[in-house]
Coordinates of C-alpha atoms and ligand atoms in Angstrom, one line a residue:
X1 CA 2.8 13.9 16.6
X2 CA -0.5 12.0 16.9
X3 CA -1.3 11.6 13.3
X4 CA -1.0 7.8 13.6
X5 CA -4.2 7.8 15.6
X6 CA -6.0 8.1 12.3
X7 CA -4.1 5.3 10.6
X8 CA -5.9 2.1 9.6
X9 CA -3.7 -0.1 11.7
X10 CA -4.3 1.9 14.9
X11 CA -8.1 1.8 14.3
X12 CA -8.0 -1.9 13.5
X13 CA -6.2 -2.7 16.7
X14 CA -7.8 -0.3 19.0
X15 CA -11.5 0.3 18.1
X16 CA -13.6 -0.9 21.0
X17 CA -17.2 -1.7 20.1
X18 CA -18.7 -2.6 23.5
X19 CA -21.3 -0.7 25.4
X20 CA -19.8 -0.7 28.9
X21 CA -17.2 2.1 28.9
X22 CA -17.2 4.1 32.1
X23 CA -18.5 2.8 35.5
X24 CA -21.3 0.3 35.5
X25 CA -23.0 0.1 38.9
X26 CA -24.4 -3.1 40.4
X27 CA -25.7 -3.4 43.9
X28 CA -22.7 -5.3 45.2
X29 CA -19.9 -4.3 42.8
X30 CA -19.0 -1.7 40.1
X31 CA -17.2 -2.5 36.9
X32 CA -14.9 0.0 35.2
X33 CA -13.8 0.1 31.6
X34 CA -11.5 2.8 30.2
X35 CA -10.2 3.2 26.6
X36 CA -6.5 4.0 26.9
X37 CA -4.6 2.1 24.2
X38 CA -1.4 4.1 24.6
X39 CA -1.2 3.7 28.4
X40 CA 1.3 1.6 30.2
X41 CA -0.7 1.4 33.4
X42 CA -4.2 2.4 34.5
X43 CA -6.2 2.3 37.8
X44 CA -9.3 3.8 39.3
X45 CA -9.0 6.0 42.4
X46 CA -12.0 6.0 44.7
X47 CA -12.8 9.1 46.8
X48 CA -15.1 10.2 49.6
X49 CA -16.0 13.5 48.0
X50 CA -16.4 15.1 44.6
X51 CA -14.2 18.0 45.4
X52 CA -10.8 17.6 43.7
X53 CA -9.1 19.8 46.4
X54 CA -9.9 17.3 49.2
X55 CA -7.3 14.7 50.0
X56 CA -9.8 11.9 50.7
X57 CA -8.8 8.9 48.7
X58 CA -10.6 5.7 49.8
X59 CA -8.6 3.2 47.8
X60 CA -7.0 2.4 44.5
X61 CA -8.7 -0.1 42.2
X62 CA -6.2 -1.8 39.8
X63 CA -7.1 -2.3 36.2
X64 CA -5.8 -4.8 33.7
X65 CA -5.2 -4.5 30.0
X66 CA -8.2 -5.9 28.1
X67 CA -9.4 -6.1 24.5
X68 CA -9.3 -3.3 21.8
X69 CA -7.2 -0.8 23.8
X70 CA -9.4 -0.9 26.9
X71 CA -8.5 -1.4 30.5
X72 CA -10.9 -3.1 33.0
X73 CA -11.3 -3.3 36.7
X74 CA -13.8 -4.2 39.4
X75 CA -14.5 -2.9 42.9
X76 CA -16.6 -4.8 45.4
X77 CA -19.4 -3.3 47.5
X78 CA -22.3 -0.9 46.8
X79 CA -20.5 2.1 45.5
X80 CA -23.5 4.2 44.6
X81 CA -22.4 7.8 45.4
X82 CA -18.7 7.1 45.6
X83 CA -16.5 9.5 43.6
X84 CA -13.6 8.4 41.3
X85 CA -11.0 9.4 38.8
X86 CA -8.9 7.5 36.3
X87 CA -5.2 7.3 36.9
X88 CA -3.2 6.6 33.7
X89 CA 0.6 6.3 33.0
X90 CA 1.2 7.4 29.5
X91 CA 4.3 8.7 27.7
X92 CA 6.2 8.3 30.9
X93 CA 3.9 10.5 33.0
X94 CA 1.2 9.4 35.5
X95 CA -1.9 11.6 35.3
X96 CA -5.3 11.7 36.9
X97 CA -8.4 12.6 35.0
X98 CA -12.1 12.5 35.1
X99 CA -13.7 9.6 33.3
X100 CA -14.8 10.7 29.7
X101 CA -17.8 8.4 30.2
X102 CA -18.7 9.9 33.7
X103 CA -22.4 9.7 34.3
X104 CA -22.2 12.5 36.9
X105 CA -19.5 14.4 38.8
X106 CA -18.8 16.4 41.9
X107 CA -18.5 20.1 41.8
X108 CA -16.9 21.5 38.7
X109 CA -16.7 18.2 37.0
X110 CA -13.2 17.1 38.2
X111 CA -14.2 13.8 39.8
X112 CA -16.7 11.4 38.4
X113 CA -19.3 9.7 40.6
X114 CA -20.6 6.1 40.5
X115 CA -24.3 6.3 40.2
X116 CA -27.3 3.9 40.4
X117 CA -29.0 5.8 37.6
X118 CA -32.4 4.3 38.3
X119 CA -32.4 5.9 41.8
X120 CA -32.5 9.3 40.1
X121 CA -35.7 8.6 38.1
X122 CA -38.7 10.7 38.8
X123 CA -42.0 8.9 39.5
X124 CA -43.6 7.4 36.4
X125 CA -40.4 7.9 34.4
X126 CA -41.0 4.6 32.6
X127 CA -44.2 6.1 31.1
X128 CA -42.7 9.4 30.2
X129 CA -42.4 10.1 26.5
X130 CA -42.1 12.8 23.9
X131 CA -45.4 14.5 23.6
X132 CA -44.8 15.0 19.9
X133 CA -43.4 11.6 19.3
X134 CA -45.6 11.0 16.2
X135 CA -45.4 14.3 14.3
X136 CA -43.0 15.3 11.5
X137 CA -40.2 17.7 12.3
X138 CA -41.9 20.7 10.5
X139 CA -45.0 20.4 12.7
X140 CA -42.7 21.7 15.5
X141 CA -42.3 25.3 16.7
X142 CA -39.0 25.5 18.5
X143 CA -38.2 28.0 21.3
X144 CA -34.5 28.6 22.0
X145 CA -33.9 29.2 25.7
X146 CA -31.1 29.6 28.2
X147 CA -32.1 27.9 31.6
X148 CA -31.0 30.9 33.6
X149 CA -32.6 33.6 31.4
X150 CA -36.1 32.3 31.9
X151 CA -36.4 32.8 35.6
X152 CA -33.5 34.9 36.9
X153 CA -35.1 38.3 36.8
X154 CA -36.3 39.4 40.2
X155 CA -39.9 39.9 38.9
X156 CA -40.2 36.5 37.3
X157 CA -42.3 35.1 40.3
X158 CA -40.3 31.9 39.9
X159 CA -38.9 30.3 43.0
X160 CA -36.0 28.2 41.5
X161 CA -34.3 31.1 39.8
X162 CA -31.7 30.1 37.3
X163 CA -32.3 26.4 37.9
X164 CA -33.6 23.4 36.0
X165 CA -36.5 23.3 38.3
X166 CA -37.4 26.9 37.4
X167 CA -38.5 25.7 34.0
X168 CA -41.3 23.6 35.4
X169 CA -43.0 25.9 38.0
X170 CA -46.6 26.3 37.1
X171 CA -48.8 29.2 38.0
X172 CA -46.0 31.8 38.2
X173 CA -46.7 35.4 37.3
X174 CA -45.4 39.0 37.7
X175 CA -46.8 41.4 40.3
X176 CA -49.1 42.7 37.6
X177 CA -50.5 39.1 37.1
X178 CA -48.8 38.4 33.8
X179 CA -48.0 34.7 33.4
X180 CA -44.2 33.9 33.4
X181 CA -42.0 31.0 32.8
X182 CA -43.7 27.7 32.0
X183 CA -47.2 29.2 31.8
X184 CA -46.0 31.8 29.3
X185 CA -44.2 29.2 27.1
X186 CA -47.3 26.9 27.1
X187 CA -49.6 29.7 26.2
X188 CA -47.4 30.7 23.3
X189 CA -48.1 27.3 21.8
X190 CA -44.5 26.2 21.0
X191 CA -43.9 22.5 20.8
X192 CA -40.2 22.2 21.6
X193 CA -37.9 24.0 24.1
X194 CA -34.4 24.0 22.8
X195 CA -32.0 24.5 25.7
X196 CA -28.7 26.2 25.3
X197 CA -25.9 24.0 26.7
X198 CA -27.0 22.0 29.7
X199 CA -24.2 19.4 29.8
X200 CA -21.3 20.2 32.2
X201 CA -19.4 23.3 31.0
X202 CA -16.4 25.0 32.4
X203 CA -16.8 28.8 32.4
X204 CA -19.0 29.1 35.5
X205 CA -17.5 28.1 38.8
X206 CA -20.1 25.8 40.4
X207 CA -18.7 26.2 43.9
X208 CA -20.0 29.8 44.0
X209 CA -23.2 28.8 42.3
X210 CA -25.3 31.4 43.9
X211 CA -23.1 34.3 42.9
X212 CA -24.1 36.0 39.7
X213 CA -22.0 34.2 37.0
X214 CA -23.3 33.9 33.5
X215 CA -22.3 32.0 30.4
X216 CA -24.0 30.5 27.5
X217 CA -22.0 27.3 28.1
X218 CA -20.3 26.6 24.8
X219 CA -17.3 25.2 26.6
X220 CA -17.8 21.5 27.2
X221 CA -16.1 19.7 30.1
X222 CA -18.1 16.6 30.7
X223 CA -20.3 15.7 27.7
X224 CA -22.5 13.2 29.6
X225 CA -23.1 15.1 32.8
X226 CA -25.7 17.8 33.4
X227 CA -24.2 21.3 34.2
X228 CA -24.0 21.7 38.0
X229 CA -24.8 25.4 38.4
X230 CA -28.4 24.8 37.2
X231 CA -28.9 22.3 40.0
X232 CA -29.8 23.2 43.5
X233 CA -26.7 21.3 44.8
X234 CA -23.7 20.9 42.5
X235 CA -21.7 19.2 45.2
X236 CA -23.7 16.0 45.2
X237 CA -23.6 14.3 41.8
X238 CA -27.0 12.6 42.0
X239 CA -28.8 16.0 42.4
X240 CA -28.1 17.4 39.0
X241 CA -29.1 14.2 37.4
X242 CA -32.4 13.9 39.3
X243 CA -33.3 17.5 38.8
X244 CA -32.5 17.4 35.1
X245 CA -34.8 14.4 34.7
X246 CA -37.5 16.2 36.7
X247 CA -37.3 19.1 34.3
X248 CA -37.7 16.9 31.3
X249 CA -40.6 15.1 32.8
X250 CA -42.2 18.3 33.9
X251 CA -41.9 19.8 30.4
X252 CA -43.2 16.6 28.8
X253 CA -46.2 16.6 31.2
X254 CA -47.0 20.0 29.9
X255 CA -46.9 19.0 26.3
X256 CA -43.4 20.4 25.6
X257 CA -40.6 18.4 24.0
X258 CA -37.0 19.0 25.0
X259 CA -34.1 19.7 22.6
X260 CA -30.4 19.9 23.8
X261 CA -27.8 22.2 22.3
X262 CA -24.8 19.9 22.0
X263 CA -21.2 21.1 21.4
X264 CA -19.2 18.1 20.3
X265 CA -17.2 20.2 17.8
X266 CA -14.7 21.4 20.4
X267 CA -13.8 21.2 24.1
X268 CA -13.2 23.9 26.8
X269 CA -9.5 23.3 27.4
X270 CA -7.7 21.3 24.7
X271 CA -5.1 19.6 26.7
X272 CA -7.0 19.7 30.0
X273 CA -10.0 17.7 28.5
X274 CA -10.0 14.3 30.2
X275 CA -10.1 12.3 27.0
X276 CA -7.1 14.2 25.6
X277 CA -5.2 13.6 28.9
X278 CA -5.9 9.9 29.0
X279 CA -5.1 9.3 25.3
X280 CA -2.9 12.4 24.6
X281 CA -4.4 14.6 21.9
X282 CA -6.6 11.9 20.5
X283 CA -9.9 13.8 20.7
X284 CA -8.7 16.9 18.8
X285 CA -7.4 17.4 15.3
X286 CA -3.7 18.0 15.1
X287 CA -1.3 18.4 12.1
X288 CA 2.0 16.6 11.7
X289 CA 3.7 19.2 13.9
X290 CA 1.3 18.8 16.7
X291 CA -0.5 22.0 16.0
X292 CA -4.2 21.9 16.9
X293 CA -6.7 22.8 14.2
X294 CA -8.8 25.8 15.3
X295 CA -11.6 26.4 12.8
X296 CA -14.0 26.6 15.8
X297 CA -12.0 29.6 17.1
X298 CA -12.2 27.9 20.5
X299 CA -8.6 26.4 20.4
X300 CA -9.4 23.0 19.0
X301 CA -11.6 21.0 16.6
X302 CA -12.9 17.6 17.5
X303 CA -11.5 14.7 15.4
X304 CA -14.9 13.1 14.8
X305 CA -13.5 11.0 12.0
X306 CA -11.4 8.9 14.4
X307 CA -13.2 5.7 15.3
X308 CA -13.2 6.2 19.1
X309 CA -14.2 9.9 18.9
X310 CA -17.0 8.9 16.6
X311 CA -18.1 6.2 19.0
X312 CA -17.9 8.6 21.9
X313 CA -20.2 11.2 20.2
X314 CA -22.6 8.5 19.1
X315 CA -22.7 6.9 22.6
X316 CA -23.2 10.4 24.2
X317 CA -26.1 11.5 22.1
X318 CA -27.7 8.1 22.4
X319 CA -27.2 8.2 26.2
X320 CA -29.0 11.6 26.5
X321 CA -31.9 10.3 24.4
X322 CA -32.1 7.0 26.4
X323 CA -31.4 8.1 29.9
X324 CA -32.8 11.6 29.9
X325 CA -35.6 11.2 27.3
X326 CA -34.2 14.1 25.2
X327 CA -36.3 14.6 22.0
X328 CA -33.9 16.5 19.8
X329 CA -30.4 17.7 19.4
X330 CA -29.1 20.9 18.0
X331 CA -25.4 20.6 16.9
X332 CA -23.2 23.6 17.4
X333 CA -20.9 24.1 14.4
X334 CA -21.8 20.8 12.9
X335 CA -19.8 21.8 9.9
X336 CA -16.8 20.5 11.9
X337 CA -18.3 17.1 12.4
X338 CA -18.2 14.5 9.5
X339 CA -21.4 13.2 7.9
X340 CA -20.5 9.6 8.7
X341 CA -20.7 10.4 12.4
X342 CA -23.9 12.3 12.1
X343 CA -25.6 9.5 10.1
X344 CA -24.4 7.0 12.7
X345 CA -25.8 9.1 15.5
X346 CA -29.2 9.4 13.7
X347 CA -29.4 5.7 12.9
X348 CA -28.4 4.6 16.4
X349 CA -30.8 7.0 18.2
X350 CA -33.7 6.3 15.8
X351 CA -33.5 2.6 16.4
X352 CA -35.1 3.2 19.9
X353 CA -36.3 6.8 19.5
X354 CA -37.6 7.4 16.0
X355 CA -39.1 10.7 17.3
X356 CA -35.8 12.4 18.0
X357 CA -35.0 15.4 15.7
X358 CA -31.6 16.7 14.6
X359 CA -30.4 20.0 13.3
X360 CA -27.4 22.2 13.4
X361 CA -25.2 25.0 12.2
X362 CA -24.0 23.8 8.8
X363 CA -21.4 26.5 8.1
X364 CA -18.4 25.6 6.0
X365 CA -15.3 25.8 8.2
X366 CA -11.7 25.0 7.2
X367 CA -10.7 22.4 9.7
X368 CA -7.6 20.2 9.6
X369 CA -9.4 16.8 9.2
X370 CA -7.0 13.9 9.9
X371 CA -8.3 11.6 7.2
X372 CA -8.7 12.1 3.5
X373 CA -12.0 12.6 1.8
X374 CA -14.2 12.8 4.8
X375 CA -17.2 15.1 4.1
X376 CA -18.3 17.5 6.7
X377 CA -21.9 18.1 7.8
X378 CA -22.5 21.4 6.0
X379 CA -25.5 22.9 4.3
X380 CA -23.7 22.2 1.0
X381 CA -23.6 18.5 2.0
X382 CA -27.2 18.4 3.1
X383 CA -27.9 15.6 0.6
X384 CA -25.5 13.4 2.5
X385 CA -27.4 13.6 5.7
X386 CA -31.1 13.2 4.9
X387 CA -33.2 13.8 8.0
X388 CA -30.7 16.3 9.5
X389 CA -31.8 20.0 9.3
X390 CA -29.8 23.2 9.1
X391 CA -30.2 26.7 10.3
X392 CA -31.4 28.8 7.3
X393 CA -29.2 31.8 7.4
X394 CA -30.5 32.7 4.0
X395 CA -34.0 33.7 5.3
X396 CA -32.3 35.2 8.4
X397 CA -30.2 37.5 6.4
X398 CA -32.9 38.3 3.8
X399 CA -35.2 39.4 6.6
X400 CA -32.8 41.1 9.0
X401 CA -29.9 42.1 6.8
X402 CA -26.3 40.8 6.9
X403 CA -25.0 39.7 10.3
X404 CA -21.8 41.5 9.5
X405 CA -23.2 45.0 8.9
X406 CA -25.6 46.1 11.6
X407 CA -26.9 48.9 9.6
X408 CA -27.7 46.7 6.6
X409 CA -31.5 46.6 6.3
X410 CA -33.2 43.3 5.4
X411 CA -36.6 43.0 3.7
X412 CA -38.4 43.8 6.9
X413 CA -36.5 47.1 7.1
X414 CA -37.2 48.2 3.6
X415 CA -34.6 46.4 1.4
X416 CA -35.9 45.5 -2.1
X417 CA -34.4 43.6 -5.0
X418 CA -34.2 40.2 -3.3
X419 CA -37.4 38.7 -4.6
X420 CA -36.1 35.4 -5.8
X421 CA -34.3 34.7 -2.6
X422 CA -37.4 35.5 -0.5
X423 CA -39.6 33.4 -2.7
X424 CA -37.3 30.4 -2.5
X425 CA -37.3 30.8 1.3
X426 CA -41.1 31.0 1.4
X427 CA -41.1 27.7 -0.5
X428 CA -38.7 26.1 2.0
X429 CA -36.1 25.8 -0.8
X430 CA -33.1 27.9 0.0
X431 CA -30.9 26.0 -2.5
X432 CA -29.0 23.7 -0.4
X433 CA -31.8 21.7 1.2
X434 CA -33.3 18.5 -0.1
X435 CA -36.7 19.4 1.3
X436 CA -38.3 21.7 3.9
X437 CA -37.7 19.2 6.6
X438 CA -34.0 20.2 6.4
X439 CA -34.7 23.9 6.8
X440 CA -34.8 25.6 10.2
X441 CA -36.3 29.1 9.6
X442 CA -35.4 31.8 12.0
X443 CA -34.9 35.5 12.4
X444 CA -33.3 35.5 15.8
X445 CA -31.3 33.1 18.0
X446 CA -28.8 33.6 20.8
X447 CA -26.0 34.7 18.4
X448 CA -26.1 38.2 17.1
X449 CA -28.6 40.9 17.9
X450 CA -32.1 40.1 19.0
X451 CA -34.6 40.7 16.2
X452 CA -35.9 43.9 17.8
X453 CA -32.4 45.2 18.5
X454 CA -31.3 44.4 14.9
X455 CA -34.2 46.4 13.6
X456 CA -33.2 49.2 15.8
X457 CA -29.6 49.2 14.6
X458 CA -30.8 49.3 11.0
X459 CA -33.4 52.0 11.5
X460 CA -32.3 54.0 14.5
X461 CA -34.8 56.8 13.8
X462 CA -37.8 54.6 13.5
X463 CA -40.5 54.9 16.1
X464 CA -41.1 52.1 18.5
X465 CA -44.4 51.4 16.8
X466 CA -42.7 51.1 13.4
X467 CA -40.1 48.8 14.8
X468 CA -42.7 46.5 16.3
X469 CA -44.5 46.3 12.9
X470 CA -41.3 45.4 11.2
X471 CA -40.5 42.9 13.9
X472 CA -43.8 41.2 13.3
X473 CA -43.4 41.3 9.5
X474 CA -40.1 39.4 9.8
X475 CA -41.4 36.9 12.3
X476 CA -44.6 36.2 10.2
X477 CA -42.5 35.7 7.0
X478 CA -40.2 33.2 8.9
X479 CA -43.0 31.4 10.7
X480 CA -45.3 31.0 7.6
X481 CA -42.5 29.8 5.3
X482 CA -42.2 26.1 4.6
X483 CA -39.7 24.5 7.0
X484 CA -39.3 24.3 10.7
X485 CA -40.0 27.5 12.7
X486 CA -37.5 28.5 15.4
X487 CA -37.4 31.6 17.6
X488 CA -35.2 32.9 20.3
X489 CA -36.9 33.0 23.7
X490 CA -38.3 36.5 24.2
X491 CA -38.5 37.4 20.5
X492 CA -42.2 37.4 21.2
X493 CA -41.6 40.0 24.0
X494 CA -39.5 42.3 21.8
X495 CA -36.4 41.1 23.7
X496 CA -33.5 43.5 23.9
X497 CA -30.0 43.1 25.2
X498 CA -29.1 46.5 26.6
X499 CA -25.5 47.5 26.5
X500 CA -23.7 50.6 27.9
X501 CA -24.8 54.1 26.9
X502 CA -28.0 53.1 25.1
X503 CA -26.3 50.6 22.9
X504 CA -27.4 47.0 22.3
X505 CA -25.2 43.9 22.6
X506 CA -24.8 41.4 19.8
X507 CA -22.6 38.9 21.7
X508 CA -23.8 38.5 25.3
X509 CA -22.2 35.1 26.0
X510 CA -20.9 36.2 29.4
X511 CA -22.9 39.3 30.0
X512 CA -24.6 39.8 33.3
X513 CA -28.3 38.8 33.9
X514 CA -29.5 42.3 33.4
X515 CA -28.5 42.0 29.7
X516 CA -29.6 38.4 29.1
X517 CA -32.6 37.8 31.3
X518 CA -36.1 37.7 30.0
X519 CA -37.6 41.0 31.3
X520 CA -40.9 39.9 32.9
X521 CA -41.0 43.3 34.5
X522 CA -41.9 44.8 31.1
X523 CA -44.3 42.0 30.1
X524 CA -47.4 43.8 31.1
X525 CA -46.7 46.7 28.7
X526 CA -49.6 46.9 26.2
X527 CA -47.4 46.7 23.1
X528 CA -45.6 43.6 24.5
X529 CA -48.8 41.9 25.3
X530 CA -50.0 42.7 21.8
X531 CA -46.8 41.2 20.3
X532 CA -47.1 38.0 22.4
X533 CA -50.7 37.6 21.1
X534 CA -49.4 38.1 17.6
X535 CA -46.9 35.3 18.0
X536 CA -49.5 33.0 19.6
X537 CA -51.6 33.6 16.6
X538 CA -48.9 32.8 14.1
X539 CA -48.1 29.5 15.8
X540 CA -51.8 28.6 16.1
X541 CA -52.3 29.3 12.4
X542 CA -49.3 27.1 11.4
X543 CA -50.8 24.4 13.5
X544 CA -54.3 24.9 12.0
X545 CA -53.3 24.7 8.4
X546 CA -51.4 21.8 6.9
X547 CA -50.5 23.9 3.9
X548 CA -47.8 25.7 6.0
X549 CA -46.3 22.3 6.9
X550 CA -45.7 20.6 3.6
X551 CA -42.8 18.2 3.3
X552 CA -42.4 17.4 -0.3
X553 CA -40.8 19.8 -2.8
X554 CA -42.8 18.7 -5.7
X555 CA -46.1 19.1 -3.8
X556 CA -45.0 22.6 -2.7
X557 CA -44.2 23.7 -6.2
X558 CA -47.6 22.5 -7.2
X559 CA -49.5 24.0 -4.3
X560 CA -47.9 27.4 -3.8
X561 CA -48.3 30.1 -6.4
X562 CA -46.5 33.4 -6.2
X563 CA -48.9 36.2 -7.3
X564 CA -47.4 38.9 -9.4
X565 CA -47.7 42.3 -7.8
X566 CA -46.5 45.7 -8.9
X567 CA -44.7 46.7 -5.8
X568 CA -41.2 45.5 -5.0
X569 CA -42.0 45.7 -1.2
X570 CA -44.9 43.3 -1.6
X571 CA -44.9 39.5 -1.8
X572 CA -48.1 37.5 -2.1
X573 CA -48.6 33.8 -2.3
X574 CA -51.6 31.5 -2.8
X575 CA -51.4 28.2 -1.0
X576 CA -53.6 25.3 -1.7
X577 CA -54.1 22.8 1.1
X578 CA -56.1 19.6 1.6
X579 CA -59.3 21.6 2.0
X580 CA -58.4 25.2 2.2
X581 CA -57.0 27.9 0.1
X582 CA -54.8 30.5 1.8
X583 CA -53.4 33.8 0.7
X584 CA -50.4 35.2 2.6
X585 CA -49.1 38.6 1.6
X586 CA -46.3 40.6 3.1
X587 CA -46.1 44.4 2.7
X588 CA -42.8 46.0 3.8
X589 CA -43.9 49.3 2.2
X590 CA -44.8 52.3 4.4
X591 CA -47.9 52.7 2.2
X592 CA -50.9 50.4 2.2
X593 CA -51.2 48.1 -0.8
X594 CA -54.4 47.1 -2.6
X595 CA -54.4 43.4 -3.4
X596 CA -56.7 41.8 -6.0
X597 CA -58.2 38.6 -4.8
X598 CA -59.2 35.4 -6.7
X599 CA -62.9 34.6 -6.9
X600 CA -65.0 34.1 -3.9
X601 CA -65.1 35.5 -0.4
X602 CA -62.1 35.3 1.9
X603 CA -61.8 35.2 5.7
X604 CA -59.2 37.4 7.3
X605 CA -56.9 35.7 9.9
X606 CA -54.0 38.1 10.0
X607 CA -54.3 41.8 9.5
X608 CA -52.4 44.8 11.0
X609 CA -51.2 43.8 14.4
X610 CA -53.6 40.9 14.9
X611 CA -53.0 37.3 14.0
X612 CA -54.8 34.1 15.0
X613 CA -57.5 31.6 14.3
X614 CA -60.3 34.0 15.1
X615 CA -61.9 35.5 11.9
X616 CA -61.4 39.3 11.8
X617 CA -63.4 40.0 8.6
X618 CA -64.6 38.7 5.3
X619 CA -63.5 40.3 2.1
X620 CA -63.8 39.7 -1.7
X621 CA -62.5 41.0 -5.0
X622 CA -59.8 43.1 -3.4
X623 CA -58.5 44.2 0.0
X624 CA -55.8 46.4 1.5
X625 CA -52.6 45.2 3.2
X626 CA -51.9 47.9 5.7
X627 CA -48.3 49.3 5.7
X628 CA -45.5 47.2 7.2
X629 CA -47.6 44.2 7.9
X630 CA -48.7 40.7 6.9
X631 CA -52.1 39.7 5.6
X632 CA -53.5 36.2 5.7
X633 CA -56.8 35.2 4.1
X634 CA -58.5 31.8 4.1
X635 CA -61.1 30.3 1.8
X636 CA -62.9 27.1 2.6
X637 CA -66.3 27.3 4.2
X638 CA -66.3 23.5 4.8
X639 CA -63.3 23.6 7.0
X640 CA -64.2 26.7 9.0
X641 CA -66.0 24.9 11.8
X642 CA -62.6 24.3 13.3
X643 CA -61.8 28.0 13.6
X644 CA -63.6 30.3 15.9
Ligands
CA1 CA1 -19.8 23.0 35.1

């Protein structure tokens, strides 16, 4: 029965506001501070190694009860590289746990390590910064990537396969000479890489880190520690920290910002989580009978409304922004985290890092919140968290069909009768958003089928050629709509997740590499090269024309006009920018459609299977949108010098 944790009196007595929780290293001593208000005794145990199976205690450092529920202690000497755990006597039991504020750990995250953080900094780290520090969020193009997927395939040409360092190898290519990894991402033109979980998670045994073991990583163990299996040495705590920073620096040096997928909404093992061991059950929502709330379907929901959970999450996000120069955070199931916490995170991080962007999955979830009248960070509550963006499942489902029925066709597969929804999505106004800066547009992410697979499940008899056309139609609609464009890595390579007997997998969270990896071995195929160029073109056009990146709803309503057309498969829009006028028209019909044009001559930037800033043709009066494709026309001779 832990409900009193959320009482006013508990919070008044035991809310610690200092910034020194965890181990603070100094050259000749280390200070420890642990929040454990219900403990009867606490101490730090220093160890030789980070392996919890080794009996190599160095000594015990006593702690004394200090202010606001914390315990404090000090150990003499230079302890950089020394491992430690927290020993706490609580409710009559003495337990040992990792420090919730651990900066790094030994293998599998059981023992924390004292670390001189500055010693892990790459060269010129002080000068390192977000290459997109001064641009609004919807100038971004976000690429969602799993560290291992990028490099693990045998043909990737990348040396550090499955590792942080594999993300920053330049000049890699397949045997056929097709650029892979970093070079591929750079050429695509994306601005931000969004990494699936890279904090320490529990489902991959780091001690066998060279065996094939795969997981997306939505099972947090140590929130402030990089995952060990992506480092070249998970046994020595400083290595993962140093290599993670090298990765960030390397991406920044190549003009790419870094977003982390953070999973504060639940923990891997409810009662095994160090915070829940030190302060029994404090971190997770429980009812009066001690039953854990489980809206996350992972066994527990985080009690973000409690003062020291809130502080923990705020401190953690701020730490990643500060120490690792992270440029954005994607919150998993943020509908389980309250809006007060999210606003506090944004305000705290933005004080020093105004560039950092925030978005998440704002689904409504019935969680057992331990305080009354605490609003959750859902799409519906978007107005309560201005500056925080949400995944737009409206455009996803409109384009692809329902995620719950794999044969349900979306617009790109021939569905009609959804004109108002599609129009509102093109305007960046799916109903719940304050403005397009709150809208993350996507037609694929790690969850559910890849875009190409989803088109195949809806239209199993369609030719490969037809499926590619429909793929490109969906991506163009998403990418050219107002909002923040987002794509799953490999969407531009017609990524597929092959299952048994010619099926395709929709949930590959622990599937082997042959399912999840990016297939560089196919990258030289002509139709894949063509598709990569198409995506490059879409991203380049978004960057070239401000009218795709408007931020104000009233301006959008004034500057985008939907043209009326007599075909329910066709949507056509006229956009007015600072200098240019742009027509974007989508044709999901298997027949060509003849489009009447406003006065003047129009330059063609997207037609058929080609998209980009190179002019394909000049047309006037009317033109044809080929079947299953997007057409984009531009008018403004004055501005055309910038295009080639
Ligand atoms: Ca781990």
